[in-house]
Amino acid sequence: MQFGQLLEARAGGLYSPAADAWIDSRRPVERALITHAHGDHLGYSHKQAWCSASCAPLAAKRLGAKVQLHGIPYGEAFRMGEAWISFHPAGHILGSAQIRIEVDGQVAVVSGDYKRGRDGVSQPFEVVPCDVFVSETTFGLPCYVWPDPRKEGERLRAWWRSNQEQGACSVLLAYALGKAQRVLPLLEGVEGPILMHASADPFVQLYRDQGVQLPPTERATAERIKQGVAGAMVIAPPSVQNTPWLRKLRPCRLAMASGWMQVRGVRRRMGYDDGFILSDHVDWPELLQTVKDSGCSELWCTHGFAGPVARYFREQGLKAQVLAADETRLEME
Amino acid sequence: MNGFVTLCMKLDATRSTHLKLDALKDYFRSAEDGDAAWALYYLMGNKPRRLVSTTLLREWVADAQELPLWLVEETYEHVGDLAECLAALWPQGDTAMDPMSLKQVVETELLPLAKCNEQEKRERLSSIWSRFNREERFLFNKLITGGFRMGVGRSLSARALAELAELEAPVMEQRLMGAFSPDAASYRRLFAEETEQDSLARPYPFFLAKALDKEPQELGPVEEWQAEWKWDGIRAQLLWRGGQFHLWSRGEEQIGERFPELETYSMGLPDGTVLDGELLAWDGEAPMSFQELSRRVNRQKPGKKILRDIPVLFMVYDLLEAGGEDLRALPLRERRQRLLPILGRLGGDRFRISETLQAQSWEQLAELRSHSREQRVEGLMLKRLDSPYGSGRRGDSWWKWKVDPFRVDAVLLYAQAGHGRRAGLYTDYTFGLWKEGELLPFAKAYSGLSDEELKEVDRFIRKHTVERFGPVRQVEPHLVVELAFEGLQASKRHKSGVAVRFPRIIRIRHDKSPAEADHIEELLNRVT
Ligand SMILES: [Zn+2]
Ligand SMILES: [Zn+2]
């Protein structure tokens, strides 16, 4: 799959011949363009990497000092080989970007992960017109239609309060970077300590360093847990489920914050007491809207339900294809 | 429907029986009788007559949302529940909860659909769907499509109601076993003192055996036990009271009409008799295959031909009531003594007592058990001679001591996505065996794999799909699994030439290639 010198789908991932750079490459490369600081987009041991200025501190924490990292302000185009490259907000997590590549007046946009709804924490998504659009399709089925996050926030606070009344600790499972921080503003208005698991805590500080307003939090250290966590809200990554660490928080109620919580079967299979439908990806209507807004003539689909989404748009008359990727349907978010 | 929606959301959100019970009690305590009656009807898993074909439902939703039908199917496959899928796909309005009660919704919106033509149905449903929010739509769709259980069922409902009515749970269970009609009066009767007329058609809760999970020697002296063959038919209770004949299957379904020959001969029973036994298709000497029996059971009003081709027999295990007196508290030994003369007086050859097997030791019983297949039975039943007739799968007095299952290595050929907990994963499999150089489908299996293995097989299926037929995927014949099953029979009705019962997966055989899978010809040699 290829779009002129702009973009090419290779066995190793997305590559721009004009810029001689790889995009969101998971294996080490000479020159990497990075949409955001999530592990599946970041890769490791690149020689040089470019990302948005706001993403850079987060990426640096994960990539280490060996990678030569360039943070570029949103909207500022720079020359790379034959191409002009710029980063534009994707609304997914702090610093997340769509990568715009321009060669001879033709434009490709790689969305990375994105959402249209505002979460009050990440820079809001911007529409970037283009000829070829590479879109994520993690939730690319019409059953995914996000409820208003403010309503989910109300439910979340009510859940916390009712657990407090029962003297239980509330454990909210959320990804360490992104989800764990964006849920924090939703917790404001309930009296009680918010404890961050050690994997999520450092990112809270990195968010604050960029001026993001978040309610006070503490780190959930062993000593802090010993002091008692009844009535507290603990934010931890999903990997703590069924671990001794989680048992120390008992009695506790467990809930997951994820777009997957919209489907009962998935929620039950994952074994959570409660679920809050809080996603950092586009839902079906947002996906349709974004493809339309981009004005693209060609669509490449990746992540999740790429097959159905590509077929749907082909039937709508768009040139749409699946970016070769294995079919990982219930990928975590 | 507000209270009912809240109840269902609560039931759905927890796996704890205790919390479910609390939620049920809260609901039944505060609900209007008319609403509670319908809630109970559905929670017990009752299905309304199908009011709209699910094919039409899908088409209407696809139309309204301007989605291609294949995408609706694709979404259904992922969601795993049609009611939920359609509720999610209907255009979302930000509507508040609808003020209609459950009774109103069922009686004024749902049931009248039966009298509507297709166009009217579509208009009515579209208007209801648009008025409801997503949760209400989901529940309403569940009411239409059936399969509504929310992990509750009859026995948990009975426990909740029994606690509210301050009755023993088995009493409530018994009250719910008959045909409960979903109206306020029937619901109130659940809480009332029982009249004699009510109880004529009502069976007793079945007492069920547990699978023997230890050495039989651990059960104590063999003389304290009664051993019988374990027949492979349909467990049933036969009631003869006040000149009425009733036959209840273990699934608590009235199936008397389907067995007119049993009704005829029941007239020879003394009034007020209840027998526990097994329905078998019987060729005069031995049971016919379970598939034959299924054909009989599925026929609501059997014709002459099928009555002649597939005669049935009621193999009697136990006497639960004699002369209108409940004998369940008596020891098995005594119940059996009272059973013998009753059956002795019966004419015809439609009733037979399940004979007890004589043995001096567990070793002798084990020897008898090893001949189970020749007898076309599944093994032995062990019942403690001094045991009362309990209810449910409780206690340590009834055991089934089955013969070891048949085992084969088979190849995965087709897969379909699962439902409920298995939504979105390919978990329903069809396996094949070799016959004359070709792999023929021979059994379907759903269970036996761990969650990890399910995911592994799911990945395999997605990677090795050759072709798709609607929701079914055909895969390359690569993956070999060991299957266990019961009741192997030669069958002309199956393409493979064999019929099996209860196939399940034992393990994945990564060490075997498809060429090493078993042959049907060889399997047929094992049929005795
Ligand atoms: Zn991401
Ligand atoms: Zn991603």
PDB file of C-alpha atoms in Angstrom, chain B residues 207-465:
ATOM      1  CA  PHE B 207     -33.999 -34.382  43.634  1.00  0.00           C
ATOM      2  CA  LEU B 208     -30.827 -34.536  41.575  1.00  0.00           C
ATOM      3  CA  ALA B 209     -27.742 -36.682  41.897  1.00  0.00           C
ATOM      4  CA  LYS B 210     -24.214 -35.348  42.015  1.00  0.00           C
ATOM      5  CA  ALA B 211     -21.411 -36.854  39.980  1.00  0.00           C
ATOM      6  CA  LEU B 212     -19.377 -39.240  42.106  1.00  0.00           C
ATOM      7  CA  ASP B 213     -16.077 -37.511  42.706  1.00  0.00           C
ATOM      8  CA  LYS B 214     -14.450 -40.112  44.945  1.00  0.00           C
ATOM      9  CA  GLU B 215     -13.936 -43.825  45.269  1.00  0.00           C
ATOM     10  CA  PRO B 216     -17.281 -45.560  45.933  1.00  0.00           C
ATOM     11  CA  GLN B 217     -15.690 -47.355  48.881  1.00  0.00           C
ATOM     12  CA  GLU B 218     -15.654 -43.992  50.648  1.00  0.00           C
ATOM     13  CA  LEU B 219     -19.456 -44.048  50.663  1.00  0.00           C
ATOM     14  CA  GLY B 220     -19.434 -46.729  53.370  1.00  0.00           C
ATOM     15  CA  PRO B 221     -20.823 -50.287  53.364  1.00  0.00           C
ATOM     16  CA  VAL B 222     -22.368 -51.295  50.067  1.00  0.00           C
ATOM     17  CA  GLU B 223     -25.428 -52.711  51.859  1.00  0.00           C
ATOM     18  CA  GLU B 224     -26.510 -49.197  52.755  1.00  0.00           C
ATOM     19  CA  TRP B 225     -26.885 -48.293  49.111  1.00  0.00           C
ATOM     20  CA  GLN B 226     -29.311 -49.013  46.331  1.00  0.00           C
ATOM     21  CA  ALA B 227     -27.728 -49.280  42.896  1.00  0.00           C
ATOM     22  CA  GLU B 228     -29.603 -48.872  39.608  1.00  0.00           C
ATOM     23  CA  TRP B 229     -28.648 -48.345  36.004  1.00  0.00           C
ATOM     24  CA  LYS B 230     -28.310 -44.711  35.055  1.00  0.00           C
ATOM     25  CA  TRP B 231     -30.779 -44.388  32.195  1.00  0.00           C
ATOM     26  CA  ASP B 232     -30.169 -41.770  29.541  1.00  0.00           C
ATOM     27  CA  GLY B 233     -33.571 -40.317  28.806  1.00  0.00           C
ATOM     28  CA  ILE B 234     -35.619 -37.415  30.122  1.00  0.00           C
ATOM     29  CA  ARG B 235     -36.151 -37.194  33.830  1.00  0.00           C
ATOM     30  CA  ALA B 236     -39.840 -36.624  34.575  1.00  0.00           C
ATOM     31  CA  GLN B 237     -42.514 -36.647  37.245  1.00  0.00           C
ATOM     32  CA  LEU B 238     -45.820 -38.293  36.528  1.00  0.00           C
ATOM     33  CA  LEU B 239     -48.816 -37.086  38.535  1.00  0.00           C
ATOM     34  CA  TRP B 240     -52.179 -38.816  38.807  1.00  0.00           C
ATOM     35  CA  ARG B 241     -54.423 -36.745  41.056  1.00  0.00           C
ATOM     36  CA  GLY B 242     -58.178 -36.122  41.088  1.00  0.00           C
ATOM     37  CA  GLY B 243     -58.569 -37.836  37.732  1.00  0.00           C
ATOM     38  CA  GLN B 244     -55.963 -35.580  36.108  1.00  0.00           C
ATOM     39  CA  PHE B 245     -52.774 -36.708  34.410  1.00  0.00           C
ATOM     40  CA  HIS B 246     -49.730 -34.422  34.441  1.00  0.00           C
ATOM     41  CA  LEU B 247     -46.242 -35.081  33.233  1.00  0.00           C
ATOM     42  CA  TRP B 248     -43.480 -32.637  34.145  1.00  0.00           C
ATOM     43  CA  SER B 249     -40.006 -32.684  32.696  1.00  0.00           C
ATOM     44  CA  ARG B 250     -37.054 -31.737  34.817  1.00  0.00           C
ATOM     45  CA  GLY B 251     -36.948 -28.486  32.886  1.00  0.00           C
ATOM     46  CA  GLU B 252     -40.292 -27.882  34.598  1.00  0.00           C
ATOM     47  CA  GLU B 253     -42.242 -28.091  31.435  1.00  0.00           C
ATOM     48  CA  GLN B 254     -45.618 -29.828  31.147  1.00  0.00           C
ATOM     49  CA  ILE B 255     -45.133 -32.497  28.504  1.00  0.00           C
ATOM     50  CA  GLY B 256     -48.144 -34.744  29.182  1.00  0.00           C
ATOM     51  CA  GLU B 257     -49.862 -34.043  25.861  1.00  0.00           C
ATOM     52  CA  ARG B 258     -46.922 -35.434  23.972  1.00  0.00           C
ATOM     53  CA  PHE B 259     -47.261 -38.862  25.585  1.00  0.00           C
ATOM     54  CA  PRO B 260     -50.911 -39.906  25.260  1.00  0.00           C
ATOM     55  CA  GLU B 261     -49.986 -43.567  25.778  1.00  0.00           C
ATOM     56  CA  LEU B 262     -48.765 -42.791  29.285  1.00  0.00           C
ATOM     57  CA  GLU B 263     -51.972 -40.977  30.126  1.00  0.00           C
ATOM     58  CA  THR B 264     -54.036 -43.991  29.096  1.00  0.00           C
ATOM     59  CA  TYR B 265     -52.153 -46.341  31.363  1.00  0.00           C
ATOM     60  CA  SER B 266     -51.910 -43.894  34.252  1.00  0.00           C
ATOM     61  CA  MET B 267     -55.618 -44.322  34.768  1.00  0.00           C
ATOM     62  CA  GLY B 268     -54.772 -47.597  36.443  1.00  0.00           C
ATOM     63  CA  LEU B 269     -52.899 -45.794  39.195  1.00  0.00           C
ATOM     64  CA  PRO B 270     -54.543 -45.134  42.567  1.00  0.00           C
ATOM     65  CA  ASP B 271     -55.688 -41.548  43.010  1.00  0.00           C
ATOM     66  CA  GLY B 272     -53.047 -39.228  44.451  1.00  0.00           C
ATOM     67  CA  THR B 273     -49.938 -40.889  43.032  1.00  0.00           C
ATOM     68  CA  VAL B 274     -46.742 -39.132  42.022  1.00  0.00           C
ATOM     69  CA  LEU B 275     -43.935 -41.091  40.373  1.00  0.00           C
ATOM     70  CA  ASP B 276     -40.409 -39.986  39.655  1.00  0.00           C
ATOM     71  CA  GLY B 277     -38.792 -41.639  36.678  1.00  0.00           C
ATOM     72  CA  GLU B 278     -37.149 -41.443  33.294  1.00  0.00           C
ATOM     73  CA  LEU B 279     -38.830 -41.191  29.915  1.00  0.00           C
ATOM     74  CA  LEU B 280     -37.160 -43.489  27.430  1.00  0.00           C
ATOM     75  CA  ALA B 281     -37.734 -44.382  23.805  1.00  0.00           C
ATOM     76  CA  TRP B 282     -37.911 -48.147  24.087  1.00  0.00           C
ATOM     77  CA  ASP B 283     -37.744 -50.831  21.460  1.00  0.00           C
ATOM     78  CA  GLY B 284     -39.148 -53.545  23.686  1.00  0.00           C
ATOM     79  CA  GLU B 285     -35.783 -54.727  24.985  1.00  0.00           C
ATOM     80  CA  ALA B 286     -33.600 -51.710  25.496  1.00  0.00           C
ATOM     81  CA  PRO B 287     -33.597 -47.944  25.107  1.00  0.00           C
ATOM     82  CA  MET B 288     -33.411 -46.455  21.639  1.00  0.00           C
ATOM     83  CA  SER B 289     -31.031 -43.567  21.045  1.00  0.00           C
ATOM     84  CA  PHE B 290     -31.598 -40.260  22.743  1.00  0.00           C
ATOM     85  CA  GLN B 291     -32.020 -38.684  19.319  1.00  0.00           C
ATOM     86  CA  GLU B 292     -35.125 -40.829  18.775  1.00  0.00           C
ATOM     87  CA  LEU B 293     -36.520 -39.707  22.097  1.00  0.00           C
ATOM     88  CA  SER B 294     -35.861 -36.089  21.157  1.00  0.00           C
ATOM     89  CA  ARG B 295     -37.955 -36.547  18.045  1.00  0.00           C
ATOM     90  CA  ARG B 296     -40.815 -37.696  20.215  1.00  0.00           C
ATOM     91  CA  VAL B 297     -40.501 -34.901  22.733  1.00  0.00           C
ATOM     92  CA  ASN B 298     -40.346 -32.267  20.046  1.00  0.00           C
ATOM     93  CA  ARG B 299     -43.670 -33.396  18.629  1.00  0.00           C
ATOM     94  CA  GLN B 300     -46.434 -31.547  20.466  1.00  0.00           C
ATOM     95  CA  LYS B 301     -49.197 -33.778  19.136  1.00  0.00           C
ATOM     96  CA  PRO B 302     -47.652 -37.038  17.953  1.00  0.00           C
ATOM     97  CA  GLY B 303     -49.300 -38.795  14.988  1.00  0.00           C
ATOM     98  CA  LYS B 304     -49.963 -42.513  14.665  1.00  0.00           C
ATOM     99  CA  LYS B 305     -46.780 -43.246  12.783  1.00  0.00           C
ATOM    100  CA  ILE B 306     -44.405 -41.721  15.266  1.00  0.00           C
ATOM    101  CA  LEU B 307     -46.326 -43.291  18.147  1.00  0.00           C
ATOM    102  CA  ARG B 308     -45.750 -46.649  16.535  1.00  0.00           C
ATOM    103  CA  ASP B 309     -42.154 -46.051  15.433  1.00  0.00           C
ATOM    104  CA  ILE B 310     -40.918 -44.591  18.677  1.00  0.00           C
ATOM    105  CA  PRO B 311     -42.753 -46.133  21.610  1.00  0.00           C
ATOM    106  CA  VAL B 312     -41.947 -44.710  25.010  1.00  0.00           C
ATOM    107  CA  LEU B 313     -41.560 -46.198  28.423  1.00  0.00           C
ATOM    108  CA  PHE B 314     -41.669 -44.588  31.852  1.00  0.00           C
ATOM    109  CA  MET B 315     -38.866 -46.126  33.885  1.00  0.00           C
ATOM    110  CA  VAL B 316     -39.986 -45.577  37.468  1.00  0.00           C
ATOM    111  CA  TYR B 317     -37.424 -44.659  40.120  1.00  0.00           C
ATOM    112  CA  ASP B 318     -39.400 -43.506  43.076  1.00  0.00           C
ATOM    113  CA  LEU B 319     -42.769 -42.921  44.696  1.00  0.00           C
ATOM    114  CA  LEU B 320     -43.162 -39.371  45.982  1.00  0.00           C
ATOM    115  CA  GLU B 321     -46.831 -39.387  46.830  1.00  0.00           C
ATOM    116  CA  ALA B 322     -49.332 -42.165  47.488  1.00  0.00           C
ATOM    117  CA  GLY B 323     -52.996 -41.736  48.328  1.00  0.00           C
ATOM    118  CA  GLY B 324     -52.370 -37.992  48.266  1.00  0.00           C
ATOM    119  CA  GLU B 325     -49.804 -38.259  51.041  1.00  0.00           C
ATOM    120  CA  ASP B 326     -46.346 -36.685  50.583  1.00  0.00           C
ATOM    121  CA  LEU B 327     -43.861 -39.538  51.136  1.00  0.00           C
ATOM    122  CA  ARG B 328     -40.668 -37.611  50.493  1.00  0.00           C
ATOM    123  CA  ALA B 329     -39.563 -37.675  54.107  1.00  0.00           C
ATOM    124  CA  LEU B 330     -39.693 -41.474  54.268  1.00  0.00           C
ATOM    125  CA  PRO B 331     -36.505 -43.437  53.696  1.00  0.00           C
ATOM    126  CA  LEU B 332     -35.961 -44.651  50.132  1.00  0.00           C
ATOM    127  CA  ARG B 333     -36.251 -48.262  51.320  1.00  0.00           C
ATOM    128  CA  GLU B 334     -39.830 -47.698  52.470  1.00  0.00           C
ATOM    129  CA  ARG B 335     -40.844 -45.623  49.481  1.00  0.00           C
ATOM    130  CA  ARG B 336     -39.702 -48.410  47.228  1.00  0.00           C
ATOM    131  CA  GLN B 337     -41.629 -51.021  49.184  1.00  0.00           C
ATOM    132  CA  ARG B 338     -44.794 -49.017  48.713  1.00  0.00           C
ATOM    133  CA  LEU B 339     -44.023 -48.470  45.025  1.00  0.00           C
ATOM    134  CA  LEU B 340     -43.816 -52.156  44.078  1.00  0.00           C
ATOM    135  CA  PRO B 341     -47.479 -53.134  44.634  1.00  0.00           C
ATOM    136  CA  ILE B 342     -48.701 -49.976  42.889  1.00  0.00           C
ATOM    137  CA  LEU B 343     -46.764 -50.789  39.736  1.00  0.00           C
ATOM    138  CA  GLY B 344     -47.637 -54.465  40.026  1.00  0.00           C
ATOM    139  CA  ARG B 345     -51.312 -53.630  39.583  1.00  0.00           C
ATOM    140  CA  LEU B 346     -50.706 -51.619  36.415  1.00  0.00           C
ATOM    141  CA  GLY B 347     -51.504 -53.198  33.054  1.00  0.00           C
ATOM    142  CA  GLY B 348     -49.597 -52.761  29.796  1.00  0.00           C
ATOM    143  CA  ASP B 349     -45.919 -52.401  29.212  1.00  0.00           C
ATOM    144  CA  ARG B 350     -45.506 -48.641  29.462  1.00  0.00           C
ATOM    145  CA  PHE B 351     -44.258 -48.612  33.031  1.00  0.00           C
ATOM    146  CA  ARG B 352     -41.346 -50.498  34.358  1.00  0.00           C
ATOM    147  CA  ILE B 353     -39.526 -50.238  37.643  1.00  0.00           C
ATOM    148  CA  SER B 354     -35.882 -49.386  37.452  1.00  0.00           C
ATOM    149  CA  GLU B 355     -34.434 -52.611  38.803  1.00  0.00           C
ATOM    150  CA  THR B 356     -31.981 -52.592  41.654  1.00  0.00           C
ATOM    151  CA  LEU B 357     -28.662 -54.242  41.011  1.00  0.00           C
ATOM    152  CA  GLN B 358     -27.629 -56.866  43.522  1.00  0.00           C
ATOM    153  CA  ALA B 359     -24.037 -56.814  44.666  1.00  0.00           C
ATOM    154  CA  GLN B 360     -22.132 -57.960  47.746  1.00  0.00           C
ATOM    155  CA  SER B 361     -19.318 -55.474  47.289  1.00  0.00           C
ATOM    156  CA  TRP B 362     -18.301 -52.294  45.552  1.00  0.00           C
ATOM    157  CA  GLU B 363     -16.044 -54.419  43.342  1.00  0.00           C
ATOM    158  CA  GLN B 364     -19.039 -56.357  42.095  1.00  0.00           C
ATOM    159  CA  LEU B 365     -20.841 -53.126  41.353  1.00  0.00           C
ATOM    160  CA  ALA B 366     -17.812 -51.847  39.504  1.00  0.00           C
ATOM    161  CA  GLU B 367     -17.897 -55.008  37.437  1.00  0.00           C
ATOM    162  CA  LEU B 368     -21.588 -54.452  36.624  1.00  0.00           C
ATOM    163  CA  ARG B 369     -20.861 -50.852  35.763  1.00  0.00           C
ATOM    164  CA  SER B 370     -18.298 -51.937  33.209  1.00  0.00           C
ATOM    165  CA  HIS B 371     -21.181 -53.500  31.232  1.00  0.00           C
ATOM    166  CA  SER B 372     -23.087 -50.201  31.083  1.00  0.00           C
ATOM    167  CA  ARG B 373     -22.496 -49.659  27.396  1.00  0.00           C
ATOM    168  CA  GLU B 374     -23.976 -53.047  26.492  1.00  0.00           C
ATOM    169  CA  GLN B 375     -27.062 -52.090  28.510  1.00  0.00           C
ATOM    170  CA  ARG B 376     -27.176 -48.739  26.677  1.00  0.00           C
ATOM    171  CA  VAL B 377     -27.000 -46.871  29.956  1.00  0.00           C
ATOM    172  CA  GLU B 378     -24.589 -44.221  31.186  1.00  0.00           C
ATOM    173  CA  GLY B 379     -23.394 -46.017  34.291  1.00  0.00           C
ATOM    174  CA  LEU B 380     -24.865 -46.510  37.741  1.00  0.00           C
ATOM    175  CA  MET B 381     -26.978 -44.513  40.165  1.00  0.00           C
ATOM    176  CA  LEU B 382     -26.204 -44.912  43.848  1.00  0.00           C
ATOM    177  CA  LYS B 383     -28.879 -43.945  46.362  1.00  0.00           C
ATOM    178  CA  ARG B 384     -28.641 -44.252  50.095  1.00  0.00           C
ATOM    179  CA  LEU B 385     -31.365 -46.626  51.285  1.00  0.00           C
ATOM    180  CA  ASP B 386     -32.252 -44.541  54.324  1.00  0.00           C
ATOM    181  CA  SER B 387     -32.355 -41.229  52.461  1.00  0.00           C
ATOM    182  CA  PRO B 388     -35.392 -38.989  52.129  1.00  0.00           C
ATOM    183  CA  TYR B 389     -36.248 -37.458  48.743  1.00  0.00           C
ATOM    184  CA  GLY B 390     -34.555 -34.066  48.882  1.00  0.00           C
ATOM    185  CA  SER B 391     -34.626 -31.228  46.403  1.00  0.00           C
ATOM    186  CA  GLY B 392     -32.084 -29.878  43.974  1.00  0.00           C
ATOM    187  CA  ARG B 393     -28.532 -31.131  43.827  1.00  0.00           C
ATOM    188  CA  ARG B 394     -28.049 -31.174  47.571  1.00  0.00           C
ATOM    189  CA  GLY B 395     -26.841 -33.637  50.156  1.00  0.00           C
ATOM    190  CA  ASP B 396     -24.694 -36.737  49.890  1.00  0.00           C
ATOM    191  CA  SER B 397     -27.287 -39.425  49.397  1.00  0.00           C
ATOM    192  CA  TRP B 398     -27.628 -39.604  45.594  1.00  0.00           C
ATOM    193  CA  TRP B 399     -24.687 -40.092  43.284  1.00  0.00           C
ATOM    194  CA  LYS B 400     -24.278 -40.808  39.607  1.00  0.00           C
ATOM    195  CA  TRP B 401     -21.386 -43.097  38.908  1.00  0.00           C
ATOM    196  CA  LYS B 402     -20.965 -42.759  35.193  1.00  0.00           C
ATOM    197  CA  VAL B 403     -18.769 -44.826  32.945  1.00  0.00           C
ATOM    198  CA  ASP B 404     -15.732 -43.079  31.598  1.00  0.00           C
ATOM    199  CA  PRO B 405     -16.506 -41.138  28.464  1.00  0.00           C
ATOM    200  CA  PHE B 406     -15.451 -41.996  24.940  1.00  0.00           C
ATOM    201  CA  ARG B 407     -12.443 -40.044  23.750  1.00  0.00           C
ATOM    202  CA  VAL B 408     -11.267 -39.069  20.278  1.00  0.00           C
ATOM    203  CA  ASP B 409      -8.845 -36.690  18.646  1.00  0.00           C
ATOM    204  CA  ALA B 410     -10.762 -34.437  16.273  1.00  0.00           C
ATOM    205  CA  VAL B 411      -9.957 -31.504  14.001  1.00  0.00           C
ATOM    206  CA  LEU B 412     -11.472 -28.029  14.272  1.00  0.00           C
ATOM    207  CA  LEU B 413     -13.432 -27.257  11.092  1.00  0.00           C
ATOM    208  CA  TYR B 414     -15.872 -24.428  11.814  1.00  0.00           C
ATOM    209  CA  ALA B 415     -16.343 -21.792  14.487  1.00  0.00           C
ATOM    210  CA  GLN B 416     -18.986 -19.326  15.504  1.00  0.00           C
ATOM    211  CA  ALA B 417     -18.889 -16.460  17.990  1.00  0.00           C
ATOM    212  CA  GLY B 418     -20.235 -17.104  21.470  1.00  0.00           C
ATOM    213  CA  HIS B 419     -22.764 -15.211  23.524  1.00  0.00           C
ATOM    214  CA  GLY B 420     -22.959 -13.590  26.921  1.00  0.00           C
ATOM    215  CA  ARG B 421     -19.666 -13.941  28.701  1.00  0.00           C
ATOM    216  CA  ARG B 422     -18.088 -15.229  25.525  1.00  0.00           C
ATOM    217  CA  ALA B 423     -19.289 -12.404  23.336  1.00  0.00           C
ATOM    218  CA  GLY B 424     -16.875 -11.412  20.619  1.00  0.00           C
ATOM    219  CA  LEU B 425     -14.818 -14.569  20.905  1.00  0.00           C
ATOM    220  CA  TYR B 426     -15.084 -17.583  18.637  1.00  0.00           C
ATOM    221  CA  THR B 427     -16.073 -20.221  21.158  1.00  0.00           C
ATOM    222  CA  ASP B 428     -18.615 -22.481  19.461  1.00  0.00           C
ATOM    223  CA  TYR B 429     -16.786 -25.117  17.506  1.00  0.00           C
ATOM    224  CA  THR B 430     -17.560 -27.884  15.048  1.00  0.00           C
ATOM    225  CA  PHE B 431     -15.067 -30.748  14.920  1.00  0.00           C
ATOM    226  CA  GLY B 432     -14.445 -33.339  12.256  1.00  0.00           C
ATOM    227  CA  LEU B 433     -13.119 -36.875  11.988  1.00  0.00           C
ATOM    228  CA  TRP B 434     -11.746 -38.770   9.013  1.00  0.00           C
ATOM    229  CA  LYS B 435     -13.987 -40.847   6.812  1.00  0.00           C
ATOM    230  CA  GLU B 436     -12.734 -42.260   3.527  1.00  0.00           C
ATOM    231  CA  GLY B 437      -9.992 -39.668   3.254  1.00  0.00           C
ATOM    232  CA  GLU B 438     -12.212 -36.709   4.097  1.00  0.00           C
ATOM    233  CA  LEU B 439     -12.795 -34.768   7.304  1.00  0.00           C
ATOM    234  CA  LEU B 440     -16.504 -34.912   8.116  1.00  0.00           C
ATOM    235  CA  PRO B 441     -18.141 -32.729  10.781  1.00  0.00           C
ATOM    236  CA  PHE B 442     -19.146 -34.969  13.630  1.00  0.00           C
ATOM    237  CA  ALA B 443     -19.716 -32.966  16.817  1.00  0.00           C
ATOM    238  CA  LYS B 444     -20.179 -29.462  18.130  1.00  0.00           C
ATOM    239  CA  ALA B 445     -18.604 -28.470  21.423  1.00  0.00           C
ATOM    240  CA  TYR B 446     -18.701 -25.281  23.458  1.00  0.00           C
ATOM    241  CA  SER B 447     -17.044 -26.068  26.725  1.00  0.00           C
ATOM    242  CA  GLY B 448     -13.907 -27.380  28.266  1.00  0.00           C
ATOM    243  CA  LEU B 449     -11.332 -24.678  27.558  1.00  0.00           C
ATOM    244  CA  SER B 450      -9.871 -22.188  29.997  1.00  0.00           C
ATOM    245  CA  ASP B 451     -10.213 -18.451  29.283  1.00  0.00           C
ATOM    246  CA  GLU B 452      -6.593 -18.389  28.128  1.00  0.00           C
ATOM    247  CA  GLU B 453      -7.123 -21.292  25.753  1.00  0.00           C
ATOM    248  CA  LEU B 454     -10.326 -19.709  24.452  1.00  0.00           C
ATOM    249  CA  LYS B 455      -8.355 -16.641  23.479  1.00  0.00           C
ATOM    250  CA  GLU B 456      -5.668 -18.743  21.887  1.00  0.00           C
ATOM    251  CA  VAL B 457      -8.171 -20.685  19.799  1.00  0.00           C
ATOM    252  CA  ASP B 458      -9.909 -17.410  18.920  1.00  0.00           C
ATOM    253  CA  ARG B 459      -6.645 -16.056  17.533  1.00  0.00           C
ATOM    254  CA  PHE B 460      -6.077 -19.268  15.633  1.00  0.00           C
ATOM    255  CA  ILE B 461      -9.524 -19.028  14.059  1.00  0.00           C
ATOM    256  CA  ARG B 462      -9.085 -15.422  12.963  1.00  0.00           C
ATOM    257  CA  LYS B 463      -5.714 -16.174  11.412  1.00  0.00           C
ATOM    258  CA  HIS B 464      -6.793 -19.351   9.629  1.00  0.00           C
ATOM    259  CA  THR B 465     -10.234 -18.466   8.306  1.00  0.00           C
TER     260      THR B 465
END
